[in-house]
JSON list of C-alpha atoms in Angstrom, two decimals:
[
{"chain": "A", "resi": 1195, "resn": "VAL", "atom": "CA", "xyz": [88.76, 121.19, 194.75]},
{"chain": "A", "resi": 1196, "resn": "SER", "atom": "CA", "xyz": [87.75, 118.86, 191.99]},
{"chain": "A", "resi": 1197, "resn": "ALA", "atom": "CA", "xyz": [85.00, 116.30, 192.44]},
{"chain": "A", "resi": 1198, "resn": "ALA", "atom": "CA", "xyz": [87.67, 113.57, 192.44]},
{"chain": "A", "resi": 1199, "resn": "ASN", "atom": "CA", "xyz": [89.34, 115.22, 195.43]},
{"chain": "A", "resi": 1200, "resn": "ARG", "atom": "CA", "xyz": [86.23, 115.72, 197.58]},
{"chain": "A", "resi": 1201, "resn": "ALA", "atom": "CA", "xyz": [86.30, 112.20, 199.03]},
{"chain": "A", "resi": 1202, "resn": "MET", "atom": "CA", "xyz": [89.74, 113.00, 200.48]},
{"chain": "A", "resi": 1203, "resn": "ILE", "atom": "CA", "xyz": [88.46, 115.93, 202.55]},
{"chain": "A", "resi": 1204, "resn": "CYS", "atom": "CA", "xyz": [87.96, 115.24, 206.23]},
{"chain": "A", "resi": 1205, "resn": "SER", "atom": "CA", "xyz": [87.23, 117.23, 209.35]},
{"chain": "A", "resi": 1206, "resn": "PRO", "atom": "CA", "xyz": [90.33, 119.10, 210.60]},
{"chain": "A", "resi": 1207, "resn": "ASP", "atom": "CA", "xyz": [89.96, 117.58, 214.07]},
{"chain": "A", "resi": 1208, "resn": "ASP", "atom": "CA", "xyz": [89.50, 113.96, 212.91]},
{"chain": "A", "resi": 1209, "resn": "GLU", "atom": "CA", "xyz": [92.99, 112.48, 213.03]},
{"chain": "A", "resi": 1210, "resn": "ALA", "atom": "CA", "xyz": [91.74, 108.97, 212.32]},
{"chain": "A", "resi": 1211, "resn": "ALA", "atom": "CA", "xyz": [90.00, 110.08, 209.11]},
{"chain": "A", "resi": 1212, "resn": "LEU", "atom": "CA", "xyz": [93.11, 111.98, 208.02]},
{"chain": "A", "resi": 1213, "resn": "GLY", "atom": "CA", "xyz": [95.20, 108.85, 208.62]},
{"chain": "A", "resi": 1214, "resn": "GLN", "atom": "CA", "xyz": [92.80, 106.79, 206.52]},
{"chain": "A", "resi": 1215, "resn": "VAL", "atom": "CA", "xyz": [92.87, 109.31, 203.68]},
{"chain": "A", "resi": 1216, "resn": "LEU", "atom": "CA", "xyz": [96.67, 109.53, 203.72]},
{"chain": "A", "resi": 1217, "resn": "ALA", "atom": "CA", "xyz": [97.02, 105.74, 203.81]},
{"chain": "A", "resi": 1218, "resn": "ARG", "atom": "CA", "xyz": [94.63, 105.41, 200.89]},
{"chain": "A", "resi": 1219, "resn": "LEU", "atom": "CA", "xyz": [96.55, 107.98, 198.86]},
{"chain": "A", "resi": 1220, "resn": "ALA", "atom": "CA", "xyz": [99.93, 106.54, 199.80]},
{"chain": "A", "resi": 1221, "resn": "GLY", "atom": "CA", "xyz": [98.87, 103.12, 198.58]},
{"chain": "A", "resi": 1222, "resn": "ASP", "atom": "CA", "xyz": [97.25, 104.11, 195.30]},
{"chain": "A", "resi": 1223, "resn": "ALA", "atom": "CA", "xyz": [99.42, 105.82, 192.69]},
{"chain": "A", "resi": 1224, "resn": "ALA", "atom": "CA", "xyz": [96.61, 105.76, 190.11]},
{"chain": "A", "resi": 1225, "resn": "LEU", "atom": "CA", "xyz": [94.28, 107.57, 192.51]},
{"chain": "A", "resi": 1226, "resn": "ARG", "atom": "CA", "xyz": [96.93, 110.21, 193.25]},
{"chain": "A", "resi": 1227, "resn": "LYS", "atom": "CA", "xyz": [97.41, 110.73, 189.52]},
{"chain": "A", "resi": 1228, "resn": "GLU", "atom": "CA", "xyz": [93.65, 110.94, 188.87]},
{"chain": "A", "resi": 1229, "resn": "ILE", "atom": "CA", "xyz": [93.11, 113.49, 191.66]},
{"chain": "A", "resi": 1230, "resn": "GLY", "atom": "CA", "xyz": [96.15, 115.52, 190.63]},
{"chain": "A", "resi": 1231, "resn": "GLU", "atom": "CA", "xyz": [95.03, 115.70, 187.01]},
{"chain": "A", "resi": 1232, "resn": "ALA", "atom": "CA", "xyz": [91.48, 116.63, 188.01]},
{"chain": "A", "resi": 1233, "resn": "ASN", "atom": "CA", "xyz": [92.68, 119.39, 190.34]},
{"chain": "A", "resi": 1234, "resn": "ARG", "atom": "CA", "xyz": [95.09, 120.69, 187.69]},
{"chain": "A", "resi": 1235, "resn": "ALA", "atom": "CA", "xyz": [92.29, 120.83, 185.09]},
{"chain": "A", "resi": 1236, "resn": "LEU", "atom": "CA", "xyz": [90.01, 122.65, 187.54]},
{"chain": "A", "resi": 1237, "resn": "ALA", "atom": "CA", "xyz": [92.73, 125.17, 188.36]},
{"chain": "A", "resi": 1238, "resn": "ARG", "atom": "CA", "xyz": [93.40, 125.86, 184.69]},
{"chain": "A", "resi": 1239, "resn": "ALA", "atom": "CA", "xyz": [89.69, 126.26, 183.95]},
{"chain": "A", "resi": 1240, "resn": "GLU", "atom": "CA", "xyz": [88.72, 128.34, 186.96]},
{"chain": "A", "resi": 1241, "resn": "TYR", "atom": "CA", "xyz": [91.82, 130.27, 187.98]},
{"chain": "A", "resi": 1242, "resn": "ASP", "atom": "CA", "xyz": [93.56, 131.46, 184.82]},
{"chain": "A", "resi": 1243, "resn": "SER", "atom": "CA", "xyz": [95.07, 134.95, 184.91]},
{"chain": "A", "resi": 1244, "resn": "ALA", "atom": "CA", "xyz": [92.53, 136.52, 182.53]},
{"chain": "A", "resi": 1245, "resn": "ARG", "atom": "CA", "xyz": [89.64, 135.35, 184.67]},
{"chain": "A", "resi": 1246, "resn": "MET", "atom": "CA", "xyz": [91.39, 136.58, 187.82]},
{"chain": "A", "resi": 1247, "resn": "VAL", "atom": "CA", "xyz": [91.94, 140.04, 186.28]},
{"chain": "A", "resi": 1248, "resn": "ARG", "atom": "CA", "xyz": [88.25, 140.23, 185.28]},
{"chain": "A", "resi": 1249, "resn": "ALA", "atom": "CA", "xyz": [87.18, 139.24, 188.78]},
{"chain": "A", "resi": 1250, "resn": "TYR", "atom": "CA", "xyz": [89.41, 141.88, 190.41]},
{"chain": "A", "resi": 1251, "resn": "ARG", "atom": "CA", "xyz": [88.20, 144.49, 187.92]},
{"chain": "A", "resi": 1252, "resn": "ASP", "atom": "CA", "xyz": [84.60, 143.68, 188.81]},
{"chain": "A", "resi": 1253, "resn": "VAL", "atom": "CA", "xyz": [85.28, 143.85, 192.55]},
{"chain": "A", "resi": 1254, "resn": "TYR", "atom": "CA", "xyz": [87.12, 147.18, 192.34]},
{"chain": "A", "resi": 1255, "resn": "GLY", "atom": "CA", "xyz": [84.53, 148.55, 189.91]},
{"chain": "A", "resi": 1256, "resn": "ALA", "atom": "CA", "xyz": [81.76, 147.67, 192.33]},
{"chain": "A", "resi": 1257, "resn": "ALA", "atom": "CA", "xyz": [83.67, 149.34, 195.16]},
{"chain": "A", "resi": 1258, "resn": "LEU", "atom": "CA", "xyz": [84.05, 152.48, 193.04]},
{"chain": "A", "resi": 1259, "resn": "TRP", "atom": "CA", "xyz": [80.39, 152.25, 191.90]},
{"chain": "A", "resi": 1260, "resn": "ARG", "atom": "CA", "xyz": [81.33, 152.24, 188.22]},
{"chain": "A", "resi": 1261, "resn": "ASP", "atom": "CA", "xyz": [82.48, 149.95, 185.45]},
{"chain": "A", "resi": 1262, "resn": "LEU", "atom": "CA", "xyz": [86.21, 149.87, 184.85]},
{"chain": "A", "resi": 1263, "resn": "PRO", "atom": "CA", "xyz": [87.65, 149.61, 181.32]},
{"chain": "A", "resi": 1264, "resn": "THR", "atom": "CA", "xyz": [88.63, 146.19, 180.06]}
]
């Protein structure tokens, strides 16, 4: 997740913290927009299809003990 989103992460067994995070997000449209835009930018930068294909190629190449063609 983006740095903007990290403050919204809470322990999975902490219902009170989850309630606080959800209430904060529900009451702040600008914060929701900021976090959404930051996560979208991170996803575009880190998880584009070309990068994913390279990562899979590297993993399979390592498993086969050789470089695969690009």
